[in-house]
Amino acid sequence: MSRKIDRRPGGIIDEDTRRQSLKRRLDGLERDNYQEVPELELLGTVIKPRRTSEVGDRDGAIANKKPRLRSKKEILRQLYIKKSLKTLIDESRVELASEDMPTYLTAAASPSKFPPKKFCSVCGFLSKYNCKQCGAKYCSLACKATHTDMRNTPVVEMEEYRDEAEEDDVEPELVAGLIGFGFV
Amino acid sequence: MADNPILVMDNGASTIKAGYAKQPETLHVIPNCKVTRGKGEKTTFTGDQLHKLSDYAGLYYRLPFEKGYLTNWEVQKSLWDRTFSRDILNVNPTSTSLLITEPCFNFPNIQHCYDEMIFEAYEFYACCRVIAPYLCGYNNVSSLFPSQTPSVNERPDCILVVDSGYSFTHIVPIVVGRPVLTAVRRINIGGKLLTNHLKEIVSFRHWDMMDQTYVVNEIKETCCYVSKDFLGDLDTGRRNPKENPIVQEYVLPDFSRNSKGYVRDKKRSSRSTNDIYEDQVLRMNNERFTIPELLFHPSNIGMNQAGIPETIVESVSLTHSDLHGLFYSNIVLVGGNASFPGYKERIEQDLRVLAPSEYEVRVGMPENPITYTWHGGSNYAGSPDHRNKLVTRAEYMEHGSNICLQRFGMSEDVDGMQE
Ligand SMILES: [Zn+2]
Ligand SMILES: [Zn+2]
């Protein structure tokens, strides 16, 4: 498995990029056919242009009047206009709901009160170290080598970084960090 | 009107649970997806036809739901057509009353699509649309909690439904049949994410299985469990695989030989190497329990949300303080993820630590956490509560979606207490 990572050749991946990578990774886990991240999606969300002439009752205010008499074909044609959930959420204007009204947005569970554990990006056991270049966690030199081998070879030589392992200065359990195989 | 049959349909993102009310023998559990072999292939397998496949590699899925909400009506209609067909339930919509579930906090524009599809495209005689946890409460919930003094009420006044499904996990407190919407909480982890994460890990560490969602899901259901001692199990996992109780050897299915995947006996495997077929073996170690652990600690993959036990505490804390004890002692676990071995025990164990010590913690789980909602719906069908919510097609054609918004809504007091 090789996931593509946004990075400048040989450079250190900055915080922003790491955060975006994490978000994409989590989004990837929601995909129906999660196999490869399409190139285009790496560049940001692709929004299909909408044919404004075809957006009827599904947009704007909900009909609070008699349904128009339409043929079944016409009803289905409108229902079949494919919209992403993101578009539908935007169009629902749920973010404009009054503060004391519970919605999808207010129902999200709060963050944990406990600090996250950190796992080796290679073997999945607890990790103590992280890669200086991409922030991925690893637990041992063997796993570090695998990590460097599998992820960085196209861009940087493995040897270059072998000695740059840095130990976290705090107990692993107490540090806010991540992840399976990911990025801080 | 009393003569119209009531079709109960728990329309989940992973499976449709459909059957006629009071006739549990008609209940069907149908995969809510269409599948082709590879992208762009013509031959389509719809819902239950998925079971006819003999080779589950390289399937391309089309699902009506995106992140738990119904967004693809074309796919959904073909699955409902199949469900209503003579092959399965033989539904005649114009004389049938439909009781259907929708996700919590469904969006009004999506709800409008439900109404159009049900009343205008299918022309159902009548419809009632409710959230799944609401129907759970119409079961004999008290029987899930064995006690010396049998409860007078089948249905406790307060129950806390933990519904962990395919797309996400919801914690829903219910007071005398009414969900306390201000206290409902959602964790963005469900079975689909767990399967995809396992797929990713297995493909990175062992075999490339990125195009084998079906097989990886089976591995998840066969091998994964919820750990009662996560750090301890991680230590054990580090030990020599030969004497390591956690390590399992899963023999991958070989579709050319038409064999199913299974966990093989570790002791036997070492001497049967002269078998003419070389088994493809996947060694499952910490993957067995780190995957379901995400339900308890989403932060393990960098998601900034608390897991189930902490979120139960958050949800209860948002209800009226007089009710906290009642919620902690009537927790009901439903949804596909409840089937992980150790799930119930772990929630009990963590809650005992997190919940205030003066409250009794009781966690109940039905025998089948996937169909429990349907059975609740079957009991609910035809009740006065149901009749009050029902909208007929004639009413819809007169008043439009507005009448559905009014009747199907869950009006309630802010924290679940009457003033
Ligand atoms: Zn490691
Ligand atoms: Zn790195």
mmCIF file of N, CA and C in Angstrom, chain B residues 128-233:
data_model
loop_
_atom_site.group_PDB
_atom_site.id
_atom_site.type_symbol
_atom_site.label_atom_id
_atom_site.label_comp_id
_atom_site.label_asym_id
_atom_site.label_seq_id
_atom_site.Cartn_x
_atom_site.Cartn_y
_atom_site.Cartn_z
ATOM 1 N N CYS B 128 -45.160 6.554 8.082
ATOM 2 C CA CYS B 128 -44.672 7.128 9.320
ATOM 3 C C CYS B 128 -43.160 6.982 9.302
ATOM 4 N N ARG B 129 -42.449 8.071 9.504
ATOM 5 C CA ARG B 129 -40.982 8.066 9.417
ATOM 6 C C ARG B 129 -40.406 8.481 10.766
ATOM 7 N N VAL B 130 -39.606 7.613 11.369
ATOM 8 C CA VAL B 130 -39.063 7.879 12.712
ATOM 9 C C VAL B 130 -37.591 7.475 12.769
ATOM 10 N N ILE B 131 -36.877 7.947 13.809
ATOM 11 C CA ILE B 131 -35.488 7.521 13.969
ATOM 12 C C ILE B 131 -35.455 6.137 14.614
ATOM 13 N N ALA B 132 -34.428 5.364 14.254
ATOM 14 C CA ALA B 132 -34.359 3.975 14.698
ATOM 15 C C ALA B 132 -34.376 3.804 16.225
ATOM 16 N N PRO B 133 -33.590 4.576 16.994
ATOM 17 C CA PRO B 133 -33.571 4.349 18.450
ATOM 18 C C PRO B 133 -34.950 4.500 19.096
ATOM 19 N N TYR B 134 -35.778 5.357 18.520
ATOM 20 C CA TYR B 134 -37.136 5.559 19.025
ATOM 21 C C TYR B 134 -37.902 4.234 19.019
ATOM 22 N N LEU B 135 -37.718 3.442 17.951
ATOM 23 C CA LEU B 135 -38.422 2.166 17.852
ATOM 24 C C LEU B 135 -37.846 1.116 18.803
ATOM 25 N N CYS B 136 -36.541 1.201 19.086
ATOM 26 C CA CYS B 136 -35.916 0.249 20.021
ATOM 27 C C CYS B 136 -36.689 0.213 21.333
ATOM 28 N N GLY B 137 -37.146 1.394 21.761
ATOM 29 C CA GLY B 137 -37.828 1.512 23.042
ATOM 30 C C GLY B 137 -39.161 0.794 23.099
ATOM 31 N N TYR B 138 -39.678 0.345 21.978
ATOM 32 C CA TYR B 138 -40.963 -0.357 21.977
ATOM 33 C C TYR B 138 -40.806 -1.869 22.141
ATOM 34 N N ASN B 139 -39.599 -2.305 22.497
ATOM 35 C CA ASN B 139 -39.387 -3.705 22.850
ATOM 36 C C ASN B 139 -39.594 -3.889 24.345
ATOM 37 N N ASN B 140 -39.581 -5.132 24.785
ATOM 38 C CA ASN B 140 -39.598 -5.417 26.211
ATOM 39 C C ASN B 140 -38.187 -5.196 26.754
ATOM 40 N N VAL B 141 -37.844 -3.909 26.931
ATOM 41 C CA VAL B 141 -36.472 -3.536 27.303
ATOM 42 C C VAL B 141 -36.104 -4.085 28.682
ATOM 43 N N SER B 142 -37.078 -4.112 29.595
ATOM 44 C CA SER B 142 -36.784 -4.569 30.959
ATOM 45 C C SER B 142 -36.228 -5.989 30.988
ATOM 46 N N SER B 143 -36.638 -6.801 30.019
ATOM 47 C CA SER B 143 -36.186 -8.199 30.028
ATOM 48 C C SER B 143 -34.689 -8.312 29.723
ATOM 49 N N LEU B 144 -34.072 -7.217 29.246
ATOM 50 C CA LEU B 144 -32.628 -7.262 28.985
ATOM 51 C C LEU B 144 -31.820 -7.163 30.273
ATOM 52 N N PHE B 145 -32.512 -6.762 31.359
ATOM 53 C CA PHE B 145 -31.811 -6.587 32.622
ATOM 54 C C PHE B 145 -32.336 -7.587 33.634
ATOM 55 N N PRO B 146 -31.643 -8.698 33.801
ATOM 56 C CA PRO B 146 -32.119 -9.696 34.748
ATOM 57 C C PRO B 146 -32.110 -9.108 36.161
ATOM 58 N N SER B 147 -33.199 -9.250 36.859
ATOM 59 C CA SER B 147 -33.228 -8.745 38.238
ATOM 60 C C SER B 147 -34.109 -9.650 39.080
ATOM 61 N N GLN B 148 -33.916 -9.599 40.411
ATOM 62 C CA GLN B 148 -34.673 -10.468 41.305
ATOM 63 C C GLN B 148 -36.152 -10.100 41.304
ATOM 64 N N THR B 149 -36.402 -8.782 41.318
ATOM 65 C CA THR B 149 -37.795 -8.339 41.324
ATOM 66 C C THR B 149 -38.203 -7.982 39.904
ATOM 67 N N PRO B 150 -39.040 -8.834 39.302
ATOM 68 C CA PRO B 150 -39.429 -8.552 37.927
ATOM 69 C C PRO B 150 -40.106 -7.193 37.830
ATOM 70 N N SER B 151 -39.702 -6.435 36.827
ATOM 71 C CA SER B 151 -40.211 -5.086 36.665
ATOM 72 C C SER B 151 -41.674 -5.123 36.240
ATOM 73 N N VAL B 152 -42.457 -4.188 36.761
ATOM 74 C CA VAL B 152 -43.865 -4.112 36.381
ATOM 75 C C VAL B 152 -43.978 -3.637 34.937
ATOM 76 N N ASN B 153 -43.137 -2.646 34.610
ATOM 77 C CA ASN B 153 -43.159 -2.084 33.268
ATOM 78 C C ASN B 153 -42.263 -2.875 32.327
ATOM 79 N N GLU B 154 -42.797 -3.214 31.149
ATOM 80 C CA GLU B 154 -41.929 -3.769 30.122
ATOM 81 C C GLU B 154 -40.950 -2.718 29.651
ATOM 82 N N ARG B 155 -41.435 -1.469 29.647
ATOM 83 C CA ARG B 155 -40.603 -0.385 29.148
ATOM 84 C C ARG B 155 -40.264 0.579 30.265
ATOM 85 N N PRO B 156 -38.980 0.628 30.660
ATOM 86 C CA PRO B 156 -38.583 1.587 31.699
ATOM 87 C C PRO B 156 -38.846 3.013 31.220
ATOM 88 N N ASP B 157 -39.083 3.940 32.165
ATOM 89 C CA ASP B 157 -39.357 5.330 31.789
ATOM 90 C C ASP B 157 -38.186 5.954 31.035
ATOM 91 N N CYS B 158 -36.972 5.624 31.480
ATOM 92 C CA CYS B 158 -35.789 6.174 30.821
ATOM 93 C C CYS B 158 -34.951 5.040 30.245
ATOM 94 N N ILE B 159 -34.589 5.144 28.981
ATOM 95 C CA ILE B 159 -33.591 4.224 28.433
ATOM 96 C C ILE B 159 -32.574 5.028 27.632
ATOM 97 N N LEU B 160 -31.365 4.498 27.584
ATOM 98 C CA LEU B 160 -30.303 5.147 26.816
ATOM 99 C C LEU B 160 -29.890 4.171 25.719
ATOM 100 N N VAL B 161 -30.233 4.507 24.473
ATOM 101 C CA VAL B 161 -29.922 3.621 23.354
ATOM 102 C C VAL B 161 -28.549 3.982 22.784
ATOM 103 N N VAL B 162 -27.681 2.991 22.686
ATOM 104 C CA VAL B 162 -26.382 3.180 22.045
ATOM 105 C C VAL B 162 -26.434 2.399 20.734
ATOM 106 N N ASP B 163 -26.573 3.129 19.635
ATOM 107 C CA ASP B 163 -26.758 2.495 18.326
ATOM 108 C C ASP B 163 -25.466 2.662 17.522
ATOM 109 N N SER B 164 -24.693 1.580 17.439
ATOM 110 C CA SER B 164 -23.414 1.659 16.738
ATOM 111 C C SER B 164 -23.531 0.889 15.430
ATOM 112 N N GLY B 165 -23.688 1.628 14.346
ATOM 113 C CA GLY B 165 -23.978 1.006 13.061
ATOM 114 C C GLY B 165 -22.858 1.123 12.065
ATOM 115 N N TYR B 166 -23.239 1.181 10.826
ATOM 116 C CA TYR B 166 -22.302 1.142 9.710
ATOM 117 C C TYR B 166 -21.590 2.480 9.516
ATOM 118 N N SER B 167 -22.321 3.584 9.708
ATOM 119 C CA SER B 167 -21.780 4.901 9.383
ATOM 120 C C SER B 167 -21.309 5.672 10.609
ATOM 121 N N PHE B 168 -22.015 5.493 11.711
ATOM 122 C CA PHE B 168 -21.638 6.203 12.927
ATOM 123 C C PHE B 168 -22.302 5.563 14.133
ATOM 124 N N THR B 169 -22.033 6.164 15.289
ATOM 125 C CA THR B 169 -22.574 5.650 16.540
ATOM 126 C C THR B 169 -23.363 6.780 17.194
ATOM 127 N N HIS B 170 -24.609 6.485 17.570
ATOM 128 C CA HIS B 170 -25.420 7.500 18.236
ATOM 129 C C HIS B 170 -25.748 7.072 19.671
ATOM 130 N N ILE B 171 -25.711 8.040 20.580
ATOM 131 C CA ILE B 171 -26.164 7.826 21.952
ATOM 132 C C ILE B 171 -27.468 8.618 22.079
ATOM 133 N N VAL B 172 -28.572 7.911 22.366
ATOM 134 C CA VAL B 172 -29.888 8.561 22.349
ATOM 135 C C VAL B 172 -30.655 8.281 23.644
ATOM 136 N N PRO B 173 -30.759 9.289 24.531
ATOM 137 C CA PRO B 173 -31.581 9.105 25.728
ATOM 138 C C PRO B 173 -33.057 9.258 25.376
ATOM 139 N N ILE B 174 -33.881 8.358 25.921
ATOM 140 C CA ILE B 174 -35.314 8.396 25.627
ATOM 141 C C ILE B 174 -36.095 8.418 26.948
ATOM 142 N N VAL B 175 -36.976 9.408 27.097
ATOM 143 C CA VAL B 175 -37.804 9.526 28.299
ATOM 144 C C VAL B 175 -39.251 9.272 27.923
ATOM 145 N N VAL B 176 -39.857 8.295 28.544
ATOM 146 C CA VAL B 176 -41.231 7.898 28.254
ATOM 147 C C VAL B 176 -41.513 7.957 26.749
ATOM 148 N N GLY B 177 -40.662 7.289 26.000
ATOM 149 C CA GLY B 177 -40.886 7.168 24.567
ATOM 150 C C GLY B 177 -40.440 8.359 23.730
ATOM 151 N N ARG B 178 -39.949 9.410 24.387
ATOM 152 C CA ARG B 178 -39.553 10.579 23.594
ATOM 153 C C ARG B 178 -38.041 10.814 23.653
ATOM 154 N N PRO B 179 -37.366 10.832 22.509
ATOM 155 C CA PRO B 179 -35.924 11.089 22.503
ATOM 156 C C PRO B 179 -35.616 12.496 23.014
ATOM 157 N N VAL B 180 -34.624 12.614 23.868
ATOM 158 C CA VAL B 180 -34.185 13.927 24.338
ATOM 159 C C VAL B 180 -33.158 14.430 23.333
ATOM 160 N N LEU B 181 -33.643 15.136 22.300
ATOM 161 C CA LEU B 181 -32.780 15.459 21.162
ATOM 162 C C LEU B 181 -31.586 16.333 21.540
ATOM 163 N N THR B 182 -31.770 17.191 22.543
ATOM 164 C CA THR B 182 -30.653 18.063 22.938
ATOM 165 C C THR B 182 -29.506 17.272 23.555
ATOM 166 N N ALA B 183 -29.773 16.045 23.973
ATOM 167 C CA ALA B 183 -28.730 15.241 24.621
ATOM 168 C C ALA B 183 -28.213 14.118 23.715
ATOM 169 N N VAL B 184 -28.733 14.030 22.495
ATOM 170 C CA VAL B 184 -28.257 13.005 21.566
ATOM 171 C C VAL B 184 -26.842 13.360 21.123
ATOM 172 N N ARG B 185 -25.952 12.375 21.111
ATOM 173 C CA ARG B 185 -24.586 12.618 20.654
ATOM 174 C C ARG B 185 -24.178 11.585 19.606
ATOM 175 N N ARG B 186 -23.335 12.043 18.655
ATOM 176 C CA ARG B 186 -22.900 11.184 17.561
ATOM 177 C C ARG B 186 -21.382 11.061 17.537
ATOM 178 N N ILE B 187 -20.898 9.842 17.442
ATOM 179 C CA ILE B 187 -19.471 9.600 17.242
ATOM 180 C C ILE B 187 -19.311 9.153 15.791
ATOM 181 N N ASN B 188 -18.378 9.770 15.089
ATOM 182 C CA ASN B 188 -18.257 9.489 13.650
ATOM 183 C C ASN B 188 -17.480 8.214 13.359
ATOM 184 N N ILE B 189 -17.752 7.169 14.116
ATOM 185 C CA ILE B 189 -17.107 5.887 13.852
ATOM 186 C C ILE B 189 -18.183 4.820 13.737
ATOM 187 N N GLY B 190 -18.112 4.067 12.669
ATOM 188 C CA GLY B 190 -19.040 2.959 12.458
ATOM 189 C C GLY B 190 -18.304 1.802 11.807
ATOM 190 N N GLY B 191 -19.080 0.774 11.479
ATOM 191 C CA GLY B 191 -18.480 -0.445 10.960
ATOM 192 C C GLY B 191 -17.720 -0.271 9.656
ATOM 193 N N LYS B 192 -18.188 0.649 8.824
ATOM 194 C CA LYS B 192 -17.523 0.859 7.532
ATOM 195 C C LYS B 192 -16.105 1.385 7.728
ATOM 196 N N LEU B 193 -15.961 2.359 8.623
ATOM 197 C CA LEU B 193 -14.636 2.905 8.892
ATOM 198 C C LEU B 193 -13.727 1.820 9.468
ATOM 199 N N LEU B 194 -14.263 0.983 10.350
ATOM 200 C CA LEU B 194 -13.442 -0.075 10.949
ATOM 201 C C LEU B 194 -12.954 -1.044 9.871
ATOM 202 N N THR B 195 -13.846 -1.428 8.963
ATOM 203 C CA THR B 195 -13.457 -2.345 7.888
ATOM 204 C C THR B 195 -12.401 -1.707 6.985
ATOM 205 N N ASN B 196 -12.632 -0.444 6.608
ATOM 206 C CA ASN B 196 -11.665 0.238 5.747
ATOM 207 C C ASN B 196 -10.310 0.376 6.438
ATOM 208 N N HIS B 197 -10.334 0.638 7.726
ATOM 209 C CA HIS B 197 -9.073 0.777 8.450
ATOM 210 C C HIS B 197 -8.337 -0.569 8.515
ATOM 211 N N LEU B 198 -9.084 -1.633 8.758
ATOM 212 C CA LEU B 198 -8.459 -2.962 8.778
ATOM 213 C C LEU B 198 -7.876 -3.304 7.403
ATOM 214 N N LYS B 199 -8.621 -2.957 6.372
ATOM 215 C CA LYS B 199 -8.177 -3.194 4.998
ATOM 216 C C LYS B 199 -6.833 -2.515 4.745
ATOM 217 N N GLU B 200 -6.744 -1.293 5.217
ATOM 218 C CA GLU B 200 -5.541 -0.501 5.039
ATOM 219 C C GLU B 200 -4.357 -1.127 5.791
ATOM 220 N N ILE B 201 -4.608 -1.514 7.032
ATOM 221 C CA ILE B 201 -3.542 -2.087 7.858
ATOM 222 C C ILE B 201 -3.051 -3.412 7.272
ATOM 223 N N VAL B 202 -4.012 -4.273 6.933
ATOM 224 C CA VAL B 202 -3.657 -5.581 6.391
ATOM 225 C C VAL B 202 -2.867 -5.411 5.087
ATOM 226 N N SER B 203 -3.304 -4.473 4.257
ATOM 227 C CA SER B 203 -2.641 -4.270 2.968
ATOM 228 C C SER B 203 -1.235 -3.706 3.149
ATOM 229 N N PHE B 204 -1.055 -2.945 4.194
ATOM 230 C CA PHE B 204 0.256 -2.354 4.456
ATOM 231 C C PHE B 204 1.196 -3.391 5.071
ATOM 232 N N ARG B 205 0.665 -4.198 5.988
ATOM 233 C CA ARG B 205 1.533 -5.106 6.729
ATOM 234 C C ARG B 205 1.689 -6.466 6.063
ATOM 235 N N HIS B 206 0.637 -6.933 5.325
ATOM 236 C CA HIS B 206 0.671 -8.312 4.852
ATOM 237 C C HIS B 206 0.375 -8.433 3.361
ATOM 238 N N TRP B 207 -0.915 -8.591 3.023
ATOM 239 C CA TRP B 207 -1.324 -8.781 1.642
ATOM 240 C C TRP B 207 -2.074 -7.551 1.152
ATOM 241 N N ASP B 208 -1.935 -7.229 -0.122
ATOM 242 C CA ASP B 208 -2.728 -6.133 -0.661
ATOM 243 C C ASP B 208 -4.176 -6.580 -0.809
ATOM 244 N N MET B 209 -5.032 -6.077 0.053
ATOM 245 C CA MET B 209 -6.450 -6.462 0.007
ATOM 246 C C MET B 209 -7.333 -5.236 -0.166
ATOM 247 N N MET B 210 -6.777 -4.166 -0.742
ATOM 248 C CA MET B 210 -7.553 -2.934 -0.858
ATOM 249 C C MET B 210 -8.822 -3.118 -1.685
ATOM 250 N N ASP B 211 -8.860 -4.072 -2.617
ATOM 251 C CA ASP B 211 -10.073 -4.257 -3.416
ATOM 252 C C ASP B 211 -10.908 -5.436 -2.900
ATOM 253 N N GLN B 212 -10.701 -5.809 -1.641
ATOM 254 C CA GLN B 212 -11.428 -6.972 -1.120
ATOM 255 C C GLN B 212 -12.219 -6.614 0.139
ATOM 256 N N THR B 213 -13.038 -5.599 -0.004
ATOM 257 C CA THR B 213 -13.842 -5.142 1.126
ATOM 258 C C THR B 213 -14.648 -6.272 1.757
ATOM 259 N N TYR B 214 -15.250 -7.092 0.919
ATOM 260 C CA TYR B 214 -16.126 -8.154 1.426
ATOM 261 C C TYR B 214 -15.344 -9.125 2.305
ATOM 262 N N VAL B 215 -14.173 -9.539 1.803
ATOM 263 C CA VAL B 215 -13.361 -10.507 2.537
ATOM 264 C C VAL B 215 -12.848 -9.890 3.841
ATOM 265 N N VAL B 216 -12.375 -8.641 3.755
ATOM 266 C CA VAL B 216 -11.840 -8.001 4.962
ATOM 267 C C VAL B 216 -12.947 -7.823 6.002
ATOM 268 N N ASN B 217 -14.155 -7.529 5.544
ATOM 269 C CA ASN B 217 -15.266 -7.424 6.486
ATOM 270 C C ASN B 217 -15.515 -8.755 7.190
ATOM 271 N N GLU B 218 -15.398 -9.848 6.443
ATOM 272 C CA GLU B 218 -15.547 -11.168 7.063
ATOM 273 C C GLU B 218 -14.443 -11.433 8.082
ATOM 274 N N ILE B 219 -13.223 -11.017 7.738
ATOM 275 C CA ILE B 219 -12.111 -11.186 8.675
ATOM 276 C C ILE B 219 -12.403 -10.403 9.954
ATOM 277 N N LYS B 220 -12.885 -9.178 9.771
ATOM 278 C CA LYS B 220 -13.224 -8.343 10.926
ATOM 279 C C LYS B 220 -14.257 -9.044 11.804
ATOM 280 N N GLU B 221 -15.294 -9.576 11.162
ATOM 281 C CA GLU B 221 -16.361 -10.199 11.939
ATOM 282 C C GLU B 221 -15.913 -11.505 12.582
ATOM 283 N N THR B 222 -14.925 -12.164 11.988
ATOM 284 C CA THR B 222 -14.459 -13.434 12.530
ATOM 285 C C THR B 222 -13.417 -13.235 13.638
ATOM 286 N N CYS B 223 -12.473 -12.333 13.425
ATOM 287 C CA CYS B 223 -11.294 -12.264 14.300
ATOM 288 C C CYS B 223 -11.325 -11.144 15.341
ATOM 289 N N CYS B 224 -12.004 -10.057 15.071
ATOM 290 C CA CYS B 224 -11.873 -8.898 15.947
ATOM 291 C C CYS B 224 -12.691 -9.027 17.223
ATOM 292 N N TYR B 225 -12.176 -8.454 18.284
ATOM 293 C CA TYR B 225 -12.879 -8.436 19.578
ATOM 294 C C TYR B 225 -12.522 -7.155 20.310
ATOM 295 N N VAL B 226 -13.352 -6.810 21.289
ATOM 296 C CA VAL B 226 -13.074 -5.638 22.108
ATOM 297 C C VAL B 226 -12.283 -6.086 23.325
ATOM 298 N N SER B 227 -11.120 -5.499 23.494
ATOM 299 C CA SER B 227 -10.231 -5.892 24.594
ATOM 300 C C SER B 227 -10.748 -5.364 25.927
ATOM 301 N N LYS B 228 -10.595 -6.176 26.973
ATOM 302 C CA LYS B 228 -10.934 -5.692 28.316
ATOM 303 C C LYS B 228 -9.709 -5.114 28.994
ATOM 304 N N ASP B 229 -8.534 -5.366 28.418
ATOM 305 C CA ASP B 229 -7.280 -4.857 28.974
ATOM 306 C C ASP B 229 -6.385 -4.501 27.794
ATOM 307 N N PHE B 230 -6.579 -3.318 27.255
ATOM 308 C CA PHE B 230 -5.949 -2.941 25.996
ATOM 309 C C PHE B 230 -4.421 -2.953 26.097
ATOM 310 N N LEU B 231 -3.873 -2.300 27.130
ATOM 311 C CA LEU B 231 -2.411 -2.246 27.246
ATOM 312 C C LEU B 231 -1.850 -3.634 27.512
ATOM 313 N N GLY B 232 -2.566 -4.419 28.307
ATOM 314 C CA GLY B 232 -2.131 -5.791 28.585
ATOM 315 C C GLY B 232 -2.100 -6.628 27.322
ATOM 316 N N ASP B 233 -3.138 -6.497 26.501
ATOM 317 C CA ASP B 233 -3.194 -7.266 25.252
ATOM 318 C C ASP B 233 -2.096 -6.815 24.284
#
